[in-house]
Amino acid sequence: QLRLQESGPGLVKPSETLSLTCTVSGGSFNSSFYYWGWIRQPPGKGLEYIGIIYYGGTTYYNPSVRSRFTISIDTSKNQVSLKVTSVTGRDAATYYCASRSLTTRRDAFDIWGQGTVVTVSS
Amino acid sequence: DIQMTQSPSSLSASVGDRVTITCRASQNIRDYVNWYQQKPGKAPNLLIFGASTLHTGVASRFSGGGSGTEFTLNISNLQPDDFATYYCQQSHSMLPSTFGQGTRLEIK
């Protein structure tokens, strides 16, 4: 069963860099997925698409976050990562890693991690 | 970016009822709409993709329709487990993809 697991620091200070990791398990990293994505959800609010990355490393970002967000992939560790620079209070959210698996015929996130909560505070 | 506008933002209904949630796109997106269900403290779950195709394991009381700019998610014979927040997502352009603002379905 394909599984995604996010991990991160939980608490980050304003102006610092946030690094999150998504570990993929339960299937072949290079042949079970089309792409992986990051989506965030501020407390009590809706879902915001951050961007996606393909196995070969090609990335696409939401233009609204592009300048501070970087998605990367480490195929040796079966991991996808998200880095956010110059963090502010508006970056406080639950961050989800999600993917489109090869069983889905359309662009859709059919597999989600459980999410990791990020609090921004000094 | 393609904007997705959901209505209503919240909805009260009773077990056994049928409800409809609407999502309008800011431009023609053919049938590139997905629907997700999210329960408190949990990640979203894919219900429907391609506007009307049920994802594996989703109950048949869920159905989706529409094309172009107007889409609906219908839930018939509401069950207690269905009370949650629902989101639409357009996948016509993943650059970027966008979600609706969500519809919270509550028990009356």
mmCIF file of C-alpha atoms in Angstrom:
data_model
loop_
_atom_site.group_PDB
_atom_site.id
_atom_site.type_symbol
_atom_site.label_atom_id
_atom_site.label_comp_id
_atom_site.label_asym_id
_atom_site.label_seq_id
_atom_site.Cartn_x
_atom_site.Cartn_y
_atom_site.Cartn_z
ATOM 1 C CA GLN A 1 0.000 0.000 0.000
ATOM 2 C CA LEU A 2 1.458 3.313 -1.073
ATOM 3 C CA ARG A 3 2.103 5.586 1.877
ATOM 4 C CA LEU A 4 3.376 9.125 2.418
ATOM 5 C CA GLN A 5 4.739 10.372 5.735
ATOM 6 C CA GLU A 6 5.598 14.018 6.375
ATOM 7 C CA SER A 7 8.097 15.127 8.984
ATOM 8 C CA GLY A 8 9.300 18.510 10.115
ATOM 9 C CA PRO A 9 10.361 20.661 13.073
ATOM 10 C CA GLY A 10 6.862 21.635 14.247
ATOM 11 C CA LEU A 11 7.995 25.078 15.382
ATOM 12 C CA VAL A 12 10.003 27.589 13.374
ATOM 13 C CA LYS A 13 10.988 31.171 14.160
ATOM 14 C CA PRO A 14 10.010 34.094 11.936
ATOM 15 C CA SER A 15 12.552 34.838 9.183
ATOM 16 C CA GLU A 16 14.058 31.347 9.460
ATOM 17 C CA THR A 17 13.953 28.561 6.885
ATOM 18 C CA LEU A 18 11.459 25.723 7.213
ATOM 19 C CA SER A 19 12.392 22.283 5.899
ATOM 20 C CA LEU A 20 9.840 19.493 5.541
ATOM 21 C CA THR A 21 10.332 15.953 4.287
ATOM 22 C CA CYS A 22 7.913 13.460 2.793
ATOM 23 C CA THR A 23 9.003 9.825 2.903
ATOM 24 C CA VAL A 24 7.428 7.487 0.376
ATOM 25 C CA SER A 25 6.907 3.806 1.157
ATOM 26 C CA GLY A 26 4.900 0.788 0.124
ATOM 27 C CA GLY A 27 5.699 0.865 -3.558
ATOM 28 C CA SER A 28 8.270 1.614 -6.168
ATOM 29 C CA PHE A 29 9.408 5.218 -5.869
ATOM 30 C CA ASN A 30 10.166 5.496 -9.558
ATOM 31 C CA SER A 31 7.293 3.502 -11.032
ATOM 32 C CA SER A 32 4.239 3.883 -8.791
ATOM 33 C CA PHE A 33 3.694 7.638 -9.047
ATOM 34 C CA TYR A 34 3.284 10.344 -11.638
ATOM 35 C CA TYR A 35 4.308 13.156 -9.297
ATOM 36 C CA TRP A 36 4.268 14.377 -5.716
ATOM 37 C CA GLY A 37 2.917 17.645 -4.457
ATOM 38 C CA TRP A 38 2.751 19.886 -1.413
ATOM 39 C CA ILE A 39 -0.491 21.461 -0.246
ATOM 40 C CA ARG A 40 -0.940 23.529 2.883
ATOM 41 C CA GLN A 41 -3.897 24.470 5.026
ATOM 42 C CA PRO A 42 -3.779 27.372 7.492
ATOM 43 C CA PRO A 43 -5.726 26.768 10.711
ATOM 44 C CA GLY A 44 -9.459 26.856 10.021
ATOM 45 C CA LYS A 45 -8.977 27.653 6.334
ATOM 46 C CA GLY A 46 -8.975 25.942 2.969
ATOM 47 C CA LEU A 47 -6.395 24.122 0.902
ATOM 48 C CA GLU A 48 -3.605 25.947 -0.924
ATOM 49 C CA TYR A 49 -1.687 24.223 -3.704
ATOM 50 C CA ILE A 50 2.061 24.880 -3.405
ATOM 51 C CA GLY A 51 3.512 22.856 -6.258
ATOM 52 C CA ILE A 52 4.475 19.479 -7.660
ATOM 53 C CA ILE A 53 7.629 17.597 -8.595
ATOM 54 C CA TYR A 54 8.173 14.749 -11.020
ATOM 55 C CA TYR A 55 10.593 11.863 -10.488
ATOM 56 C CA GLY A 56 13.075 13.448 -12.891
ATOM 57 C CA GLY A 57 13.105 16.616 -10.807
ATOM 58 C CA THR A 58 10.905 18.889 -12.911
ATOM 59 C CA THR A 59 8.950 21.219 -10.665
ATOM 60 C CA TYR A 60 5.917 23.446 -11.048
ATOM 61 C CA TYR A 61 4.954 26.010 -8.443
ATOM 62 C CA ASN A 62 1.995 28.151 -7.570
ATOM 63 C CA PRO A 63 3.194 31.602 -8.703
ATOM 64 C CA SER A 64 1.908 33.060 -5.437
ATOM 65 C CA VAL A 65 4.555 31.158 -3.433
ATOM 66 C CA ARG A 66 7.241 30.457 -6.003
ATOM 67 C CA SER A 67 9.905 32.877 -4.792
ATOM 68 C CA ARG A 68 10.281 31.401 -1.286
ATOM 69 C CA PHE A 69 9.370 27.750 -1.833
ATOM 70 C CA THR A 70 11.591 24.992 -3.204
ATOM 71 C CA ILE A 71 10.510 21.406 -3.819
ATOM 72 C CA SER A 72 13.204 18.796 -4.313
ATOM 73 C CA ILE A 73 13.535 15.041 -4.591
ATOM 74 C CA ASP A 74 16.070 12.550 -3.224
ATOM 75 C CA THR A 75 15.599 9.298 -5.093
ATOM 76 C CA SER A 76 18.207 7.496 -2.976
ATOM 77 C CA LYS A 77 16.088 8.063 0.127
ATOM 78 C CA ASN A 78 12.613 7.851 -1.451
ATOM 79 C CA GLN A 79 11.949 11.369 -0.202
ATOM 80 C CA VAL A 80 10.432 14.590 -1.452
ATOM 81 C CA SER A 81 11.217 17.804 0.394
ATOM 82 C CA LEU A 82 9.858 21.320 0.753
ATOM 83 C CA LYS A 83 11.930 24.280 1.827
ATOM 84 C CA VAL A 84 10.383 27.623 2.733
ATOM 85 C CA THR A 85 12.660 30.612 3.284
ATOM 86 C CA SER A 86 11.972 33.797 5.267
ATOM 87 C CA VAL A 87 9.061 32.263 7.137
ATOM 88 C CA THR A 88 6.322 34.548 8.518
ATOM 89 C CA GLY A 89 3.175 33.939 10.511
ATOM 90 C CA ARG A 90 1.246 33.452 7.275
ATOM 91 C CA ASP A 91 3.211 30.257 6.726
ATOM 92 C CA ALA A 92 1.725 28.639 9.830
ATOM 93 C CA ALA A 93 -0.327 25.736 8.532
ATOM 94 C CA THR A 94 -0.686 22.011 8.229
ATOM 95 C CA TYR A 95 1.494 20.943 5.326
ATOM 96 C CA TYR A 96 0.418 17.916 3.335
ATOM 97 C CA CYS A 97 2.445 15.804 0.969
ATOM 98 C CA ALA A 98 0.233 14.232 -1.685
ATOM 99 C CA SER A 99 0.731 12.305 -4.884
ATOM 100 C CA ARG A 100 -0.903 11.132 -8.058
ATOM 101 C CA SER A 101 -0.331 7.419 -8.296
ATOM 102 C CA LEU A 102 -0.274 5.468 -11.536
ATOM 103 C CA THR A 103 -3.693 3.994 -10.741
ATOM 104 C CA THR A 104 -5.361 7.372 -11.230
ATOM 105 C CA ARG A 105 -6.332 8.193 -14.812
ATOM 106 C CA ARG A 106 -6.493 11.946 -14.283
ATOM 107 C CA ASP A 107 -4.496 14.628 -12.514
ATOM 108 C CA ALA A 108 -5.690 14.247 -8.920
ATOM 109 C CA PHE A 109 -4.072 13.684 -5.554
ATOM 110 C CA ASP A 110 -5.203 10.172 -4.645
ATOM 111 C CA ILE A 111 -2.665 9.542 -1.903
ATOM 112 C CA TRP A 112 -2.069 11.913 1.008
ATOM 113 C CA GLY A 113 0.175 11.942 4.029
ATOM 114 C CA GLN A 114 -1.343 12.659 7.410
ATOM 115 C CA GLY A 115 0.059 16.194 7.406
ATOM 116 C CA THR A 116 2.564 17.969 9.594
ATOM 117 C CA VAL A 117 1.665 21.049 11.641
ATOM 118 C CA VAL A 118 3.962 24.053 11.433
ATOM 119 C CA THR A 119 3.785 26.827 14.011
ATOM 120 C CA VAL A 120 5.637 30.086 13.490
ATOM 121 C CA SER A 121 6.671 31.815 16.692
ATOM 122 C CA SER A 122 9.704 33.471 18.239
ATOM 123 C CA ASP B 1 -4.959 31.330 -12.439
ATOM 124 C CA ILE B 2 -8.266 29.512 -12.711
ATOM 125 C CA GLN B 3 -10.525 30.420 -9.781
ATOM 126 C CA MET B 4 -12.908 27.873 -8.290
ATOM 127 C CA THR B 5 -15.901 29.219 -6.392
ATOM 128 C CA GLN B 6 -17.828 26.793 -4.212
ATOM 129 C CA SER B 7 -21.313 27.239 -2.854
ATOM 130 C CA PRO B 8 -22.668 27.116 -0.323
ATOM 131 C CA SER B 9 -19.825 27.655 2.140
ATOM 132 C CA SER B 10 -21.779 25.674 4.720
ATOM 133 C CA LEU B 11 -24.794 23.435 4.643
ATOM 134 C CA SER B 12 -26.969 21.728 7.265
ATOM 135 C CA ALA B 13 -28.746 18.499 6.476
ATOM 136 C CA SER B 14 -30.154 15.422 8.135
ATOM 137 C CA VAL B 15 -29.245 11.756 7.832
ATOM 138 C CA GLY B 16 -31.030 10.371 4.797
ATOM 139 C CA ASP B 17 -31.170 13.705 2.939
ATOM 140 C CA ARG B 18 -29.764 14.441 -0.496
ATOM 141 C CA VAL B 19 -27.469 17.460 -0.859
ATOM 142 C CA THR B 20 -25.794 19.248 -3.746
ATOM 143 C CA ILE B 21 -22.593 21.278 -3.625
ATOM 144 C CA THR B 22 -21.713 23.487 -6.576
ATOM 145 C CA CYS B 23 -18.340 24.598 -7.887
ATOM 146 C CA ARG B 24 -17.949 27.232 -10.598
ATOM 147 C CA ALA B 25 -14.748 27.734 -12.573
ATOM 148 C CA SER B 26 -13.604 31.115 -13.838
ATOM 149 C CA GLN B 27 -13.056 29.653 -17.314
ATOM 150 C CA ASN B 28 -13.936 26.566 -19.297
ATOM 151 C CA ILE B 29 -12.132 23.581 -17.766
ATOM 152 C CA ARG B 30 -14.072 20.839 -19.601
ATOM 153 C CA ASP B 31 -14.382 18.009 -17.060
ATOM 154 C CA TYR B 32 -11.127 18.579 -15.180
ATOM 155 C CA VAL B 33 -12.608 18.732 -11.708
ATOM 156 C CA ASN B 34 -11.896 16.606 -8.672
ATOM 157 C CA TRP B 35 -13.762 16.443 -5.379
ATOM 158 C CA TYR B 36 -12.280 15.697 -1.951
ATOM 159 C CA GLN B 37 -13.738 15.003 1.470
ATOM 160 C CA GLN B 38 -11.906 16.184 4.573
ATOM 161 C CA LYS B 39 -12.747 15.340 8.172
ATOM 162 C CA PRO B 40 -11.447 17.389 11.110
ATOM 163 C CA GLY B 41 -7.776 16.761 11.805
ATOM 164 C CA LYS B 42 -7.400 14.485 8.793
ATOM 165 C CA ALA B 43 -5.992 14.769 5.317
ATOM 166 C CA PRO B 44 -8.401 15.147 2.392
ATOM 167 C CA ASN B 45 -9.541 12.013 0.564
ATOM 168 C CA LEU B 46 -10.198 11.875 -3.153
ATOM 169 C CA LEU B 47 -13.843 11.128 -3.948
ATOM 170 C CA ILE B 48 -14.308 11.929 -7.621
ATOM 171 C CA PHE B 49 -12.007 12.776 -10.521
ATOM 172 C CA GLY B 50 -12.779 13.834 -14.050
ATOM 173 C CA ALA B 51 -15.966 15.511 -12.780
ATOM 174 C CA SER B 52 -17.938 12.255 -12.519
ATOM 175 C CA THR B 53 -15.698 9.211 -11.996
ATOM 176 C CA LEU B 54 -15.791 7.726 -8.524
ATOM 177 C CA HIS B 55 -12.389 6.981 -7.027
ATOM 178 C CA THR B 56 -11.793 3.402 -5.919
ATOM 179 C CA GLY B 57 -13.761 2.458 -2.838
ATOM 180 C CA VAL B 58 -16.006 5.535 -2.761
ATOM 181 C CA ALA B 59 -19.652 4.838 -1.973
ATOM 182 C CA SER B 60 -22.108 5.061 -4.857
ATOM 183 C CA ARG B 61 -24.260 7.602 -2.978
ATOM 184 C CA PHE B 62 -21.629 10.134 -4.084
ATOM 185 C CA SER B 63 -21.933 11.391 -7.631
ATOM 186 C CA GLY B 64 -20.489 14.235 -9.639
ATOM 187 C CA GLY B 65 -21.546 16.058 -12.742
ATOM 188 C CA GLY B 66 -21.083 19.069 -14.915
ATOM 189 C CA SER B 67 -18.691 20.345 -17.521
ATOM 190 C CA GLY B 68 -17.287 23.619 -18.731
ATOM 191 C CA THR B 69 -17.632 26.010 -15.828
ATOM 192 C CA GLU B 70 -20.282 24.528 -13.525
ATOM 193 C CA PHE B 71 -19.918 21.330 -11.532
ATOM 194 C CA THR B 72 -21.860 19.570 -8.824
ATOM 195 C CA LEU B 73 -21.174 17.062 -6.116
ATOM 196 C CA ASN B 74 -24.279 15.194 -5.039
ATOM 197 C CA ILE B 75 -24.584 13.065 -1.950
ATOM 198 C CA SER B 76 -27.745 11.014 -1.601
ATOM 199 C CA ASN B 77 -29.020 9.221 1.501
ATOM 200 C CA LEU B 78 -26.626 11.106 3.786
ATOM 201 C CA GLN B 79 -24.899 8.951 6.343
ATOM 202 C CA PRO B 80 -23.362 10.126 9.646
ATOM 203 C CA ASP B 81 -19.888 9.525 8.221
ATOM 204 C CA ASP B 82 -20.560 11.999 5.384
ATOM 205 C CA PHE B 83 -20.602 15.083 7.595
ATOM 206 C CA ALA B 84 -17.309 16.729 6.680
ATOM 207 C CA THR B 85 -15.868 19.507 4.534
ATOM 208 C CA TYR B 86 -15.802 19.077 0.762
ATOM 209 C CA TYR B 87 -13.426 20.717 -1.695
ATOM 210 C CA CYS B 88 -13.391 20.921 -5.447
ATOM 211 C CA GLN B 89 -10.111 21.181 -7.358
ATOM 212 C CA GLN B 90 -9.510 22.062 -10.981
ATOM 213 C CA SER B 91 -6.859 19.998 -12.749
ATOM 214 C CA HIS B 92 -7.254 21.581 -16.197
ATOM 215 C CA SER B 93 -4.061 23.431 -15.399
ATOM 216 C CA MET B 94 -1.691 22.116 -12.746
ATOM 217 C CA LEU B 95 0.300 25.287 -13.185
ATOM 218 C CA PRO B 96 -1.130 26.004 -10.730
ATOM 219 C CA SER B 97 -3.983 23.765 -9.746
ATOM 220 C CA THR B 98 -6.522 25.493 -7.516
ATOM 221 C CA PHE B 99 -9.028 24.423 -4.894
ATOM 222 C CA GLY B 100 -12.412 25.822 -4.043
ATOM 223 C CA GLN B 101 -12.776 27.383 -0.617
ATOM 224 C CA GLY B 102 -14.644 24.400 0.782
ATOM 225 C CA THR B 103 -18.187 23.513 1.854
ATOM 226 C CA ARG B 104 -18.778 22.422 5.407
ATOM 227 C CA LEU B 105 -21.595 19.889 5.673
ATOM 228 C CA GLU B 106 -23.097 19.759 9.147
ATOM 229 C CA ILE B 107 -25.764 17.672 10.792
ATOM 230 C CA LYS B 108 -29.063 19.501 11.245
#
